[in-house]
Amino acid sequence: MKLFHKLGIHTLFFSSKDKRLASSIKMITGRKPLNLSLYRLALTPAGLSEESHQGFRISNERLEFLGDAILGAVIAEHLFKKFPFRDEGFLTETRSKLVNRETLNSIGIKIGLKDTLELVIDSRQFTGNKSLYGDILEAFLGAIYLDRGYQFSKKLILSRILIHMDLEGMITTVSNYKSKIIEWAQKENKTVEYKVIQINGNQRFKEFVVELHVDEESISSGKGPTKKKAEQDASKYACEKLGLLN
Amino acid sequence: MKLFHKLGIHTLFFSSKDKRLASSIKMITGRKPLNLSLYRLALTPAGLSEESHQGFRISNERLEFLGDAILGAVIAEHLFKKFPFRDEGFLTETRSKLVNRETLNSIGIKIGLKDTLELVIDSRQFTGNKSLYGDILEAFLGAIYLDRGYQFSKKLILSRILIHMDLEGMITTVSNYKSKIIEWAQKENKTVEYKVIQINGNQRFKEFVVELHVDEESISSGKGPTKKKAEQDASKYACEKLGLLN
């Protein structure tokens, strides 16, 4: 079957609709799909899926889960290598900003998934949710991974997805939680104090536990190997609690 | 340099300490390390790291970020293939249960990272945090990935890490959020009601928005392509809010 695919013999049996779909996919990935059904599944949003005999709903959501993981790994390596002097907090946060729903959605449209979806469904009859093309993009990456392997997916993500992500712009907005809290407190006219309440470990290894007090009331705590990191950690939780992250 | 590594010539310059470390790593991965310094970095917990000239703290945390992503991708594919009829919610939750801190920590010890760490540091002088070996395991996977690539890491994770994860046992505990809420409500003697407050979309695509009311007060909302999924979604948020997830 694999040889069959490699020689392209399976394409002889493609309907004209399949052929159009296959060339649309080639436009996106640069290579003909080996297993077209994977891509067709990636182009099946949950809202459009039909129930199979066993009551199992077949949609692209499982592929989305897989694609999200592959995308996460590739972006992780890219950031790891691009920023050799930044800590893991920066890397984690930059990645989550890069792969957020809105960004993925607009990239999905840019690389042509909207047009490709229209080859499969009658989109006039279909209103997807807001992140429809982002979800499809992730599912599509899952399909590509299963169809062509990790190296191929990685190259594709780096050359055709990442270029649409405004990495430089994002970095400047990656937040300093502590400064967010302090800014907020100034605006709200509240006092802020970070209190070290515990130091674990010994001379060589330390773990600081810090409590963040707003108007003399503890609102969060955090920990880390340095006081600064513990303060950031506590501030992060406080930002979440106070809804300052949007 | 790569050829140098492949021929093993670099090992001629290893100190006896390096040689012990290299064979300890070979015991874990099955192959001699090509770039020993990556593994040495993986064995540098944040609490033990020293500041470099530029004030940059060198520790295994960046590698941990990378290893976590690689582990996530490999486990995602494994679950995707092992459970062809389970939905993405199940896959997501099973993965997060598999790669939790405690599990990783005990696996880290089981595969020999404790002994390996002792070759690098004097552990009597060092008390790490609770998930020390789990963190090292992830960093170690990051080092293996950079040293040997994705396929090698994948095989290693499937053959030497996953066998220590009690997948079957975990599946039975993967939770049904709605039943958790109902159980809780019965115990606390509260009434629970799920109200569909909105249906978006058209005949072909639907998105349900459901509100969960406890004692006639809305405590969370959720959405999904079916009523059942929207209810699960709302229940999940409620579980988090009520602290029922531990």
Short mmCIF file of C-alpha atoms in Angstrom, two decimals:
data_model
loop_
_atom_site.label_atom_id
_atom_site.label_comp_id
_atom_site.label_asym_id
_atom_site.label_seq_id
_atom_site.Cartn_x
_atom_site.Cartn_y
_atom_site.Cartn_z
CA MET A 1 0.00 0.00 0.00
CA LYS A 2 2.88 2.34 0.87
CA LEU A 3 4.67 1.55 -2.41
CA PHE A 4 1.37 2.06 -4.14
CA HIS A 5 1.19 5.50 -2.58
CA LYS A 6 4.80 6.33 -3.36
CA LEU A 7 4.41 5.50 -7.01
CA GLY A 8 1.31 7.65 -7.05
CA ILE A 9 -0.76 4.79 -8.49
CA HIS A 10 -3.58 5.54 -6.05
CA THR A 11 -4.15 8.87 -7.74
CA LEU A 12 -5.32 7.00 -10.84
CA PHE A 13 -8.46 6.13 -8.91
CA PHE A 14 -9.13 9.67 -7.72
CA SER A 15 -12.42 11.24 -8.67
CA SER A 16 -12.16 14.69 -10.18
CA LYS A 17 -13.18 16.11 -6.80
CA ASP A 18 -10.37 14.18 -5.13
CA LYS A 19 -7.93 15.44 -7.73
CA ARG A 20 -8.87 19.03 -7.05
CA LEU A 21 -8.51 18.43 -3.32
CA ALA A 22 -5.13 16.72 -3.77
CA SER A 23 -3.74 19.60 -5.79
CA SER A 24 -5.09 22.14 -3.35
CA ILE A 25 -3.25 20.29 -0.57
CA LYS A 26 -0.11 20.20 -2.69
CA MET A 27 -0.34 23.98 -2.99
CA ILE A 28 -0.20 24.20 0.80
CA THR A 29 2.30 21.51 1.73
CA GLY A 30 4.44 21.47 -1.39
CA ARG A 31 3.91 17.73 -1.82
CA LYS A 32 1.07 15.54 -3.02
CA PRO A 33 -0.79 13.88 -0.18
CA LEU A 34 -0.02 10.18 0.19
CA ASN A 35 -3.11 9.37 2.20
CA LEU A 36 -5.85 11.72 1.08
CA SER A 37 -8.37 10.48 3.63
CA LEU A 38 -6.29 11.93 6.47
CA TYR A 39 -6.60 15.39 4.97
CA ARG A 40 -10.27 14.91 4.29
CA LEU A 41 -10.72 14.09 7.97
CA ALA A 42 -8.75 17.21 8.90
CA LEU A 43 -11.27 19.17 6.85
CA THR A 44 -14.24 17.81 8.80
CA PRO A 45 -15.15 20.29 11.56
CA ALA A 46 -16.98 18.84 14.55
CA GLY A 47 -20.16 20.69 13.70
CA LEU A 48 -20.30 19.01 10.31
CA SER A 49 -19.39 15.49 11.33
CA GLU A 50 -21.83 12.69 10.91
CA GLU A 51 -22.40 9.94 13.38
CA SER A 52 -21.13 6.51 12.29
CA HIS A 53 -22.96 3.24 12.93
CA GLN A 54 -21.41 2.81 16.36
CA GLY A 55 -22.57 6.22 17.47
CA PHE A 56 -19.00 7.49 17.12
CA ARG A 57 -18.76 11.01 15.80
CA ILE A 58 -16.03 11.34 13.21
CA SER A 59 -14.49 14.80 13.08
CA ASN A 60 -11.15 16.55 12.92
CA GLU A 61 -10.89 17.06 16.69
CA ARG A 62 -8.64 14.09 17.33
CA LEU A 63 -6.29 15.20 14.56
CA GLU A 64 -6.37 18.67 16.07
CA PHE A 65 -5.10 17.25 19.36
CA LEU A 66 -2.23 15.54 17.53
CA GLY A 67 -1.38 18.53 15.36
CA ASP A 68 -1.37 20.85 18.35
CA ALA A 69 1.24 18.62 20.02
CA ILE A 70 3.45 18.49 16.93
CA LEU A 71 3.19 22.24 16.46
CA GLY A 72 4.05 22.73 20.13
CA ALA A 73 7.17 20.60 19.85
CA VAL A 74 8.42 22.29 16.69
CA ILE A 75 7.84 25.79 18.07
CA ALA A 76 9.49 24.78 21.34
CA GLU A 77 12.68 23.75 19.53
CA HIS A 78 12.63 26.83 17.36
CA LEU A 79 12.35 29.17 20.35
CA PHE A 80 14.90 27.16 22.33
CA LYS A 81 17.47 27.66 19.58
CA LYS A 82 16.53 31.20 18.63
CA PHE A 83 16.76 32.53 22.18
CA PRO A 84 19.72 30.82 23.84
CA PHE A 85 19.82 33.36 26.65
CA ARG A 86 16.17 33.54 27.63
CA ASP A 87 14.72 31.48 30.43
CA GLU A 88 12.01 28.84 30.23
CA GLY A 89 9.34 31.26 31.46
CA PHE A 90 9.94 33.44 28.44
CA LEU A 91 9.95 30.43 26.11
CA THR A 92 6.70 29.05 27.52
CA GLU A 93 4.93 32.35 27.35
CA THR A 94 6.18 33.25 23.88
CA ARG A 95 5.02 29.90 22.57
CA SER A 96 1.56 30.24 24.02
CA LYS A 97 1.26 33.70 22.49
CA LEU A 98 2.41 32.39 19.11
CA VAL A 99 -0.01 29.49 18.94
CA ASN A 100 -3.10 31.24 20.24
CA ARG A 101 -6.43 30.66 18.53
CA GLU A 102 -6.66 33.95 16.71
CA THR A 103 -3.19 33.74 15.21
CA LEU A 104 -3.73 30.18 14.06
CA ASN A 105 -7.08 31.07 12.61
CA SER A 106 -5.70 33.86 10.48
CA ILE A 107 -2.77 31.72 9.37
CA GLY A 108 -5.18 28.94 8.41
CA ILE A 109 -6.96 31.34 6.10
CA LYS A 110 -3.71 32.84 4.75
CA ILE A 111 -2.23 29.51 3.70
CA GLY A 112 -5.41 28.58 1.85
CA LEU A 113 -7.40 26.33 4.14
CA LYS A 114 -10.57 28.31 3.53
CA ASP A 115 -10.44 27.64 -0.18
CA THR A 116 -9.51 24.03 0.45
CA LEU A 117 -12.42 23.55 2.83
CA GLU A 118 -14.75 24.82 0.14
CA LEU A 119 -13.70 21.94 -2.08
CA VAL A 120 -14.98 19.52 0.53
CA ILE A 121 -18.10 21.19 1.88
CA ASP A 122 -20.61 23.69 0.69
CA SER A 123 -19.47 26.50 2.92
CA ARG A 124 -22.45 28.67 2.17
CA GLN A 125 -24.47 26.24 4.22
CA PHE A 126 -21.98 26.26 7.02
CA THR A 127 -21.09 28.72 9.74
CA GLY A 128 -18.21 27.45 11.79
CA ASN A 129 -17.09 28.78 15.11
CA LYS A 130 -14.66 31.67 15.36
CA SER A 131 -11.52 29.56 15.35
CA LEU A 132 -12.69 27.24 12.58
CA TYR A 133 -9.60 27.66 10.41
CA GLY A 134 -7.22 27.57 13.35
CA ASP A 135 -8.74 24.26 14.39
CA ILE A 136 -8.49 23.00 10.83
CA LEU A 137 -4.89 24.18 10.64
CA GLU A 138 -3.96 22.14 13.70
CA ALA A 139 -5.85 19.10 12.40
CA PHE A 140 -4.16 19.58 9.05
CA LEU A 141 -0.76 19.51 10.76
CA GLY A 142 -1.81 16.29 12.48
CA ALA A 143 -2.70 14.82 9.09
CA ILE A 144 0.60 15.97 7.58
CA TYR A 145 2.49 14.43 10.48
CA LEU A 146 0.79 11.06 10.03
CA ASP A 147 1.18 11.26 6.27
CA ARG A 148 4.75 12.49 6.00
CA GLY A 149 6.46 12.22 9.38
CA TYR A 150 8.10 14.59 11.85
CA GLN A 151 10.89 16.05 9.73
CA PHE A 152 8.56 17.00 6.93
CA SER A 153 6.07 18.57 9.36
CA LYS A 154 8.83 20.48 11.05
CA LYS A 155 10.15 21.94 7.82
CA LEU A 156 6.65 22.88 6.76
CA ILE A 157 5.86 24.57 10.07
CA LEU A 158 9.10 26.53 10.02
CA SER A 159 8.88 27.57 6.38
CA ARG A 160 5.15 28.11 5.87
CA ILE A 161 3.49 28.66 9.24
CA LEU A 162 6.03 30.44 11.37
CA ILE A 163 6.63 33.17 8.78
CA HIS A 164 3.08 34.36 9.41
CA MET A 165 3.69 34.66 13.12
CA ASP A 166 4.85 38.05 14.28
CA LEU A 167 7.53 36.70 16.58
CA GLU A 168 9.36 39.98 17.05
CA GLY A 169 6.19 41.87 17.79
CA MET A 170 5.11 39.29 20.29
CA ILE A 171 8.30 39.26 22.25
CA THR A 172 8.00 42.87 23.16
CA THR A 173 4.58 42.21 24.64
CA VAL A 174 5.59 39.11 26.60
CA SER A 175 4.74 40.26 29.98
CA ASN A 176 6.49 41.00 33.13
CA TYR A 177 3.86 39.98 35.64
CA LYS A 178 5.31 41.91 38.51
CA SER A 179 5.25 45.17 36.60
CA LYS A 180 1.66 44.47 35.59
CA ILE A 181 0.68 44.11 39.21
CA ILE A 182 2.49 47.28 40.20
CA GLU A 183 0.94 49.25 37.37
CA TRP A 184 -2.48 47.96 38.30
CA ALA A 185 -1.97 48.83 41.97
CA GLN A 186 -0.93 52.38 41.12
CA LYS A 187 -3.99 52.85 38.99
CA GLU A 188 -6.28 51.38 41.62
CA ASN A 189 -4.52 53.21 44.40
CA LYS A 190 -3.64 50.08 46.34
CA THR A 191 -0.49 49.11 48.21
CA VAL A 192 1.54 46.13 47.06
CA GLU A 193 4.02 44.18 49.12
CA TYR A 194 5.98 41.00 48.42
CA LYS A 195 6.80 39.04 51.57
CA VAL A 196 9.23 36.14 51.71
CA ILE A 197 7.40 33.75 54.00
CA GLN A 198 9.60 30.71 53.69
CA ILE A 199 13.01 29.65 52.44
CA ASN A 200 13.41 25.93 51.87
CA GLY A 201 16.56 23.98 51.15
CA ASN A 202 20.12 24.50 52.27
CA GLN A 203 23.04 26.70 51.36
CA ARG A 204 23.43 25.23 47.90
CA PHE A 205 19.83 24.83 46.92
CA LYS A 206 17.14 27.31 47.83
CA GLU A 207 13.46 27.61 47.20
CA PHE A 208 11.79 30.87 48.06
CA VAL A 209 8.12 31.13 48.88
CA VAL A 210 6.72 34.61 48.46
CA GLU A 211 3.32 36.00 49.30
CA LEU A 212 1.86 38.93 47.45
CA HIS A 213 -0.12 41.31 49.64
CA VAL A 214 -2.47 43.89 48.22
CA ASP A 215 -3.72 46.39 50.75
CA GLU A 216 -2.21 44.17 53.43
CA GLU A 217 -4.22 41.17 52.35
CA SER A 218 -2.54 38.13 50.86
CA ILE A 219 -3.90 37.46 47.38
CA SER A 220 -1.47 34.92 45.97
CA SER A 221 1.77 33.10 46.63
CA GLY A 222 4.55 31.83 44.41
CA LYS A 223 7.82 30.01 44.59
CA GLY A 224 11.09 29.72 42.75
CA PRO A 225 14.83 29.25 43.14
CA THR A 226 15.36 32.99 43.48
CA LYS A 227 13.35 35.68 45.22
CA LYS A 228 12.78 37.38 41.88
CA LYS A 229 11.35 34.26 40.30
CA ALA A 230 9.12 33.60 43.28
CA GLU A 231 7.80 37.15 43.00
CA GLN A 232 7.09 36.69 39.28
CA ASP A 233 5.33 33.43 40.07
CA ALA A 234 3.13 35.03 42.73
CA SER A 235 2.43 37.96 40.39
CA LYS A 236 1.39 35.61 37.62
CA TYR A 237 -1.26 33.97 39.78
CA ALA A 238 -2.42 37.37 40.93
CA CYS A 239 -2.68 38.60 37.32
CA GLU A 240 -4.84 35.58 36.52
CA LYS A 241 -7.00 36.16 39.55
CA LEU A 242 -7.41 39.84 38.80
CA GLY A 243 -8.05 39.25 35.11
CA LEU A 244 -5.07 41.34 34.01
CA LEU A 245 -3.87 38.98 31.30
CA ASN A 246 -6.07 40.10 28.42
CA MET B 1 32.76 17.82 14.79
CA LYS B 2 29.84 15.54 14.01
CA LEU B 3 32.10 12.93 12.39
CA PHE B 4 34.38 13.30 15.37
CA HIS B 5 31.44 12.46 17.59
CA LYS B 6 30.28 9.59 15.40
CA LEU B 7 33.68 7.95 15.44
CA GLY B 8 33.72 8.33 19.20
CA ILE B 9 37.06 10.14 19.07
CA HIS B 10 35.81 12.76 21.53
CA THR B 11 35.58 10.09 24.22
CA LEU B 12 39.38 9.79 24.15
CA PHE B 13 39.50 13.16 25.86
CA PHE B 14 36.96 12.25 28.54
CA SER B 15 38.07 12.49 32.14
CA SER B 16 37.31 9.44 34.23
CA LYS B 17 34.35 11.32 35.67
CA ASP B 18 33.05 12.01 32.17
CA LYS B 19 33.50 8.37 31.27
CA ARG B 20 31.41 7.27 34.22
CA LEU B 21 28.74 9.80 33.31
CA ALA B 22 28.74 8.69 29.67
CA SER B 23 28.29 5.04 30.58
CA SER B 24 25.58 5.88 33.06
CA ILE B 25 23.75 7.72 30.27
CA LYS B 26 24.27 4.77 27.95
CA MET B 27 22.60 2.57 30.56
CA ILE B 28 19.53 4.78 30.34
CA THR B 29 19.30 5.58 26.64
CA GLY B 30 20.94 2.50 25.19
CA ARG B 31 23.42 4.62 23.23
CA LYS B 32 26.53 6.56 24.09
CA PRO B 33 25.91 10.30 24.27
CA LEU B 34 27.28 12.22 21.31
CA ASN B 35 27.29 15.59 23.02
CA LEU B 36 27.92 14.99 26.70
CA SER B 37 27.54 18.62 27.68
CA LEU B 38 23.83 18.53 26.80
CA TYR B 39 23.28 15.79 29.33
CA ARG B 40 25.41 17.55 31.90
CA LEU B 41 23.18 20.58 31.50
CA ALA B 42 20.10 18.37 31.90
CA LEU B 43 21.58 17.28 35.22
CA THR B 44 21.87 20.86 36.49
CA PRO B 45 18.80 21.71 38.59
CA ALA B 46 17.93 25.38 38.86
CA GLY B 47 18.81 25.47 42.55
CA LEU B 48 22.34 24.34 41.81
CA SER B 49 23.05 26.50 38.81
CA GLU B 50 25.74 29.10 38.90
CA GLU B 51 25.49 32.51 37.39
CA SER B 52 27.64 33.08 34.33
CA HIS B 53 29.52 36.32 33.57
CA GLN B 54 26.54 37.91 31.88
CA GLY B 55 24.35 37.29 34.89
CA PHE B 56 22.66 34.49 32.99
CA ARG B 57 21.75 31.53 35.13
CA ILE B 58 22.56 28.25 33.42
CA SER B 59 20.26 25.41 34.47
CA ASN B 60 18.25 22.57 33.03
CA GLU B 61 15.01 24.55 32.90
CA ARG B 62 15.25 25.46 29.24
CA LEU B 63 15.91 21.84 28.33
CA GLU B 64 12.96 20.87 30.50
CA PHE B 65 10.74 23.12 28.39
CA LEU B 66 11.96 21.40 25.22
CA GLY B 67 11.76 17.87 26.64
CA ASP B 68 8.24 18.48 27.89
CA ALA B 69 7.17 19.43 24.36
CA ILE B 70 8.80 16.37 22.78
CA LEU B 71 7.27 14.08 25.41
CA GLY B 72 3.88 15.70 24.81
CA ALA B 73 4.06 15.08 21.07
CA VAL B 74 5.16 11.45 21.42
CA ILE B 75 2.48 10.65 23.99
CA ALA B 76 -0.11 12.44 21.86
CA GLU B 77 0.65 10.22 18.87
CA HIS B 78 0.71 7.11 21.03
CA LEU B 79 -2.71 7.84 22.52
CA PHE B 80 -4.10 8.90 19.15
CA LYS B 81 -3.20 5.52 17.68
CA LYS B 82 -3.97 3.39 20.72
CA PHE B 83 -7.49 4.78 21.16
CA PRO B 84 -8.95 5.26 17.68
CA PHE B 85 -12.48 5.57 19.02
CA ARG B 86 -11.98 8.00 21.88
CA ASP B 87 -12.51 11.71 21.50
CA GLU B 88 -9.99 14.51 21.92
CA GLY B 89 -11.22 15.32 25.41
CA PHE B 90 -10.28 11.85 26.54
CA LEU B 91 -6.90 12.06 24.78
CA THR B 92 -6.07 15.44 26.31
CA GLU B 93 -7.01 14.39 29.78
CA THR B 94 -5.28 11.02 29.63
CA ARG B 95 -2.10 12.70 28.47
CA SER B 96 -2.12 15.24 31.25
CA LYS B 97 -2.64 12.48 33.78
CA LEU B 98 0.22 10.45 32.30
CA VAL B 99 2.75 13.24 32.32
CA ASN B 100 1.96 14.70 35.71
CA ARG B 101 4.81 15.70 38.01
CA GLU B 102 4.57 12.80 40.42
CA THR B 103 4.55 10.14 37.73
CA LEU B 104 7.50 11.71 35.94
CA ASN B 105 9.37 12.03 39.19
CA SER B 106 9.05 8.37 40.06
CA ILE B 107 9.94 7.34 36.51
CA GLY B 108 13.01 9.56 36.67
CA ILE B 109 14.19 7.65 39.70
CA LYS B 110 13.25 4.26 38.25
CA ILE B 111 15.26 4.70 35.07
CA GLY B 112 18.33 5.70 37.04
CA LEU B 113 18.47 9.49 36.99
CA LYS B 114 19.06 9.66 40.72
CA ASP B 115 22.23 7.60 40.44
CA THR B 116 23.30 9.55 37.38
CA LEU B 117 22.79 12.86 39.16
CA GLU B 118 25.04 11.66 41.94
CA LEU B 119 27.88 11.31 39.44
CA VAL B 120 27.61 15.03 38.73
CA ILE B 121 26.82 16.58 42.08
CA ASP B 122 27.36 15.71 45.68
CA SER B 123 23.76 14.99 46.46
CA ARG B 124 24.29 14.84 50.20
CA GLN B 125 24.72 18.58 50.04
CA PHE B 126 21.65 19.05 47.93
CA THR B 127 17.96 18.90 48.63
CA GLY B 128 16.00 19.42 45.47
CA ASN B 129 12.33 20.18 45.24
CA LYS B 130 9.73 17.43 45.20
CA SER B 131 9.69 16.97 41.46
CA LEU B 132 13.47 17.12 41.06
CA TYR B 133 13.78 13.88 39.09
CA GLY B 134 10.69 14.55 37.02
CA ASP B 135 12.19 17.89 36.00
CA ILE B 136 15.49 16.20 35.25
CA LEU B 137 13.70 13.52 33.24
CA GLU B 138 12.09 16.15 31.02
CA ALA B 139 15.37 18.02 30.64
CA PHE B 140 17.07 14.73 29.86
CA LEU B 141 14.54 14.08 27.09
CA GLY B 142 15.30 17.54 25.74
CA ALA B 143 19.00 16.68 25.70
CA ILE B 144 18.34 13.33 24.01
CA TYR B 145 16.24 15.06 21.37
CA LEU B 146 18.97 17.58 20.57
CA ASP B 147 21.61 14.85 20.66
CA ARG B 148 19.87 12.10 18.71
CA GLY B 149 16.76 13.50 17.01
CA TYR B 150 13.04 12.89 17.09
CA GLN B 151 12.86 9.25 16.01
CA PHE B 152 15.37 8.16 18.61
CA SER B 153 13.60 10.12 21.34
CA LYS B 154 10.28 8.67 20.32
CA LYS B 155 11.51 5.09 20.47
CA LEU B 156 13.12 5.73 23.82
CA ILE B 157 9.98 7.29 25.28
CA LEU B 158 7.79 4.45 24.04
CA SER B 159 10.14 1.68 25.12
CA ARG B 160 11.60 3.01 28.36
CA ILE B 161 9.35 5.70 29.76
CA LEU B 162 5.84 4.71 28.81
CA ILE B 163 6.18 1.20 30.25
CA HIS B 164 6.39 2.80 33.69
CA MET B 165 3.15 4.69 33.16
CA ASP B 166 0.06 2.88 34.34
CA LEU B 167 -1.99 3.71 31.27
CA GLU B 168 -4.76 1.19 31.91
CA GLY B 169 -5.14 2.24 35.52
CA MET B 170 -5.29 5.88 34.53
CA ILE B 171 -7.97 5.47 31.95
CA THR B 172 -10.46 4.17 34.44
CA THR B 173 -9.96 7.27 36.54
CA VAL B 174 -10.19 9.74 33.65
CA SER B 175 -13.05 11.74 34.82
CA ASN B 176 -16.49 12.43 33.75
CA TYR B 177 -16.90 16.00 34.93
CA LYS B 178 -20.65 16.00 34.87
CA SER B 179 -20.88 12.95 37.11
CA LYS B 180 -18.39 14.58 39.49
CA ILE B 181 -20.61 17.62 39.78
CA ILE B 182 -23.73 15.53 40.36
CA GLU B 183 -22.00 13.41 42.98
CA TRP B 184 -20.75 16.53 44.72
CA ALA B 185 -24.20 18.13 44.65
CA GLN B 186 -25.81 15.07 46.18
CA LYS B 187 -23.27 15.00 48.95
CA GLU B 188 -23.65 18.73 49.60
CA ASN B 189 -27.40 18.56 49.23
CA LYS B 190 -27.57 21.10 46.43
CA THR B 191 -29.66 21.20 43.30
CA VAL B 192 -27.98 21.09 39.90
CA GLU B 193 -29.44 22.18 36.61
CA TYR B 194 -27.99 22.51 33.13
CA LYS B 195 -29.68 25.19 31.04
CA VAL B 196 -29.18 25.64 27.32
CA ILE B 197 -28.99 29.39 27.04
CA GLN B 198 -27.99 29.74 23.43
CA ILE B 199 -27.74 27.75 20.22
CA ASN B 200 -25.52 29.28 17.58
CA GLY B 201 -25.11 28.29 13.97
CA ASN B 202 -27.57 26.86 11.51
CA GLN B 203 -29.12 23.50 10.71
CA ARG B 204 -25.86 21.91 9.69
CA PHE B 205 -23.55 23.37 12.29
CA LYS B 206 -24.54 23.98 15.86
CA GLU B 207 -22.84 25.34 18.91
CA PHE B 208 -24.59 24.92 22.21
CA VAL B 209 -23.98 27.23 25.14
CA VAL B 210 -24.97 25.73 28.46
CA GLU B 211 -25.07 27.27 31.90
CA LEU B 212 -24.64 25.19 35.01
CA HIS B 213 -26.82 26.32 37.90
CA VAL B 214 -26.19 25.18 41.45
CA ASP B 215 -28.98 26.04 43.85
CA GLU B 216 -30.42 28.22 41.11
CA GLU B 217 -27.27 30.27 40.80
CA SER B 218 -25.17 30.13 37.64
CA ILE B 219 -21.65 29.00 38.49
CA SER B 220 -20.17 28.25 35.09
CA SER B 221 -20.92 27.98 31.41
CA GLY B 222 -19.61 25.83 28.62
CA LYS B 223 -19.99 25.27 24.92
CA GLY B 224 -19.67 22.54 22.36
CA PRO B 225 -21.11 21.08 19.18
CA THR B 226 -23.52 18.93 21.14
CA LYS B 227 -25.52 19.57 24.30
CA LYS B 228 -23.65 16.78 26.04
CA LYS B 229 -20.27 18.28 25.23
CA ALA B 230 -21.36 21.72 26.32
CA GLU B 231 -22.52 20.25 29.63
CA GLN B 232 -19.18 18.49 30.12
CA ASP B 233 -17.41 21.74 29.32
CA ALA B 234 -19.46 23.71 31.86
CA SER B 235 -18.95 20.93 34.42
CA LYS B 236 -15.21 21.00 33.90
CA TYR B 237 -15.00 24.71 34.74
CA ALA B 238 -17.24 24.15 37.73
CA CYS B 239 -15.02 21.29 38.94
CA GLU B 240 -12.02 23.59 38.73
CA LYS B 241 -13.86 26.34 40.56
CA LEU B 242 -15.06 24.02 43.28
CA GLY B 243 -11.67 22.32 43.63
CA LEU B 244 -13.06 18.88 42.77
CA LEU B 245 -10.19 17.85 40.53
CA ASN B 246 -7.77 16.54 43.11
#
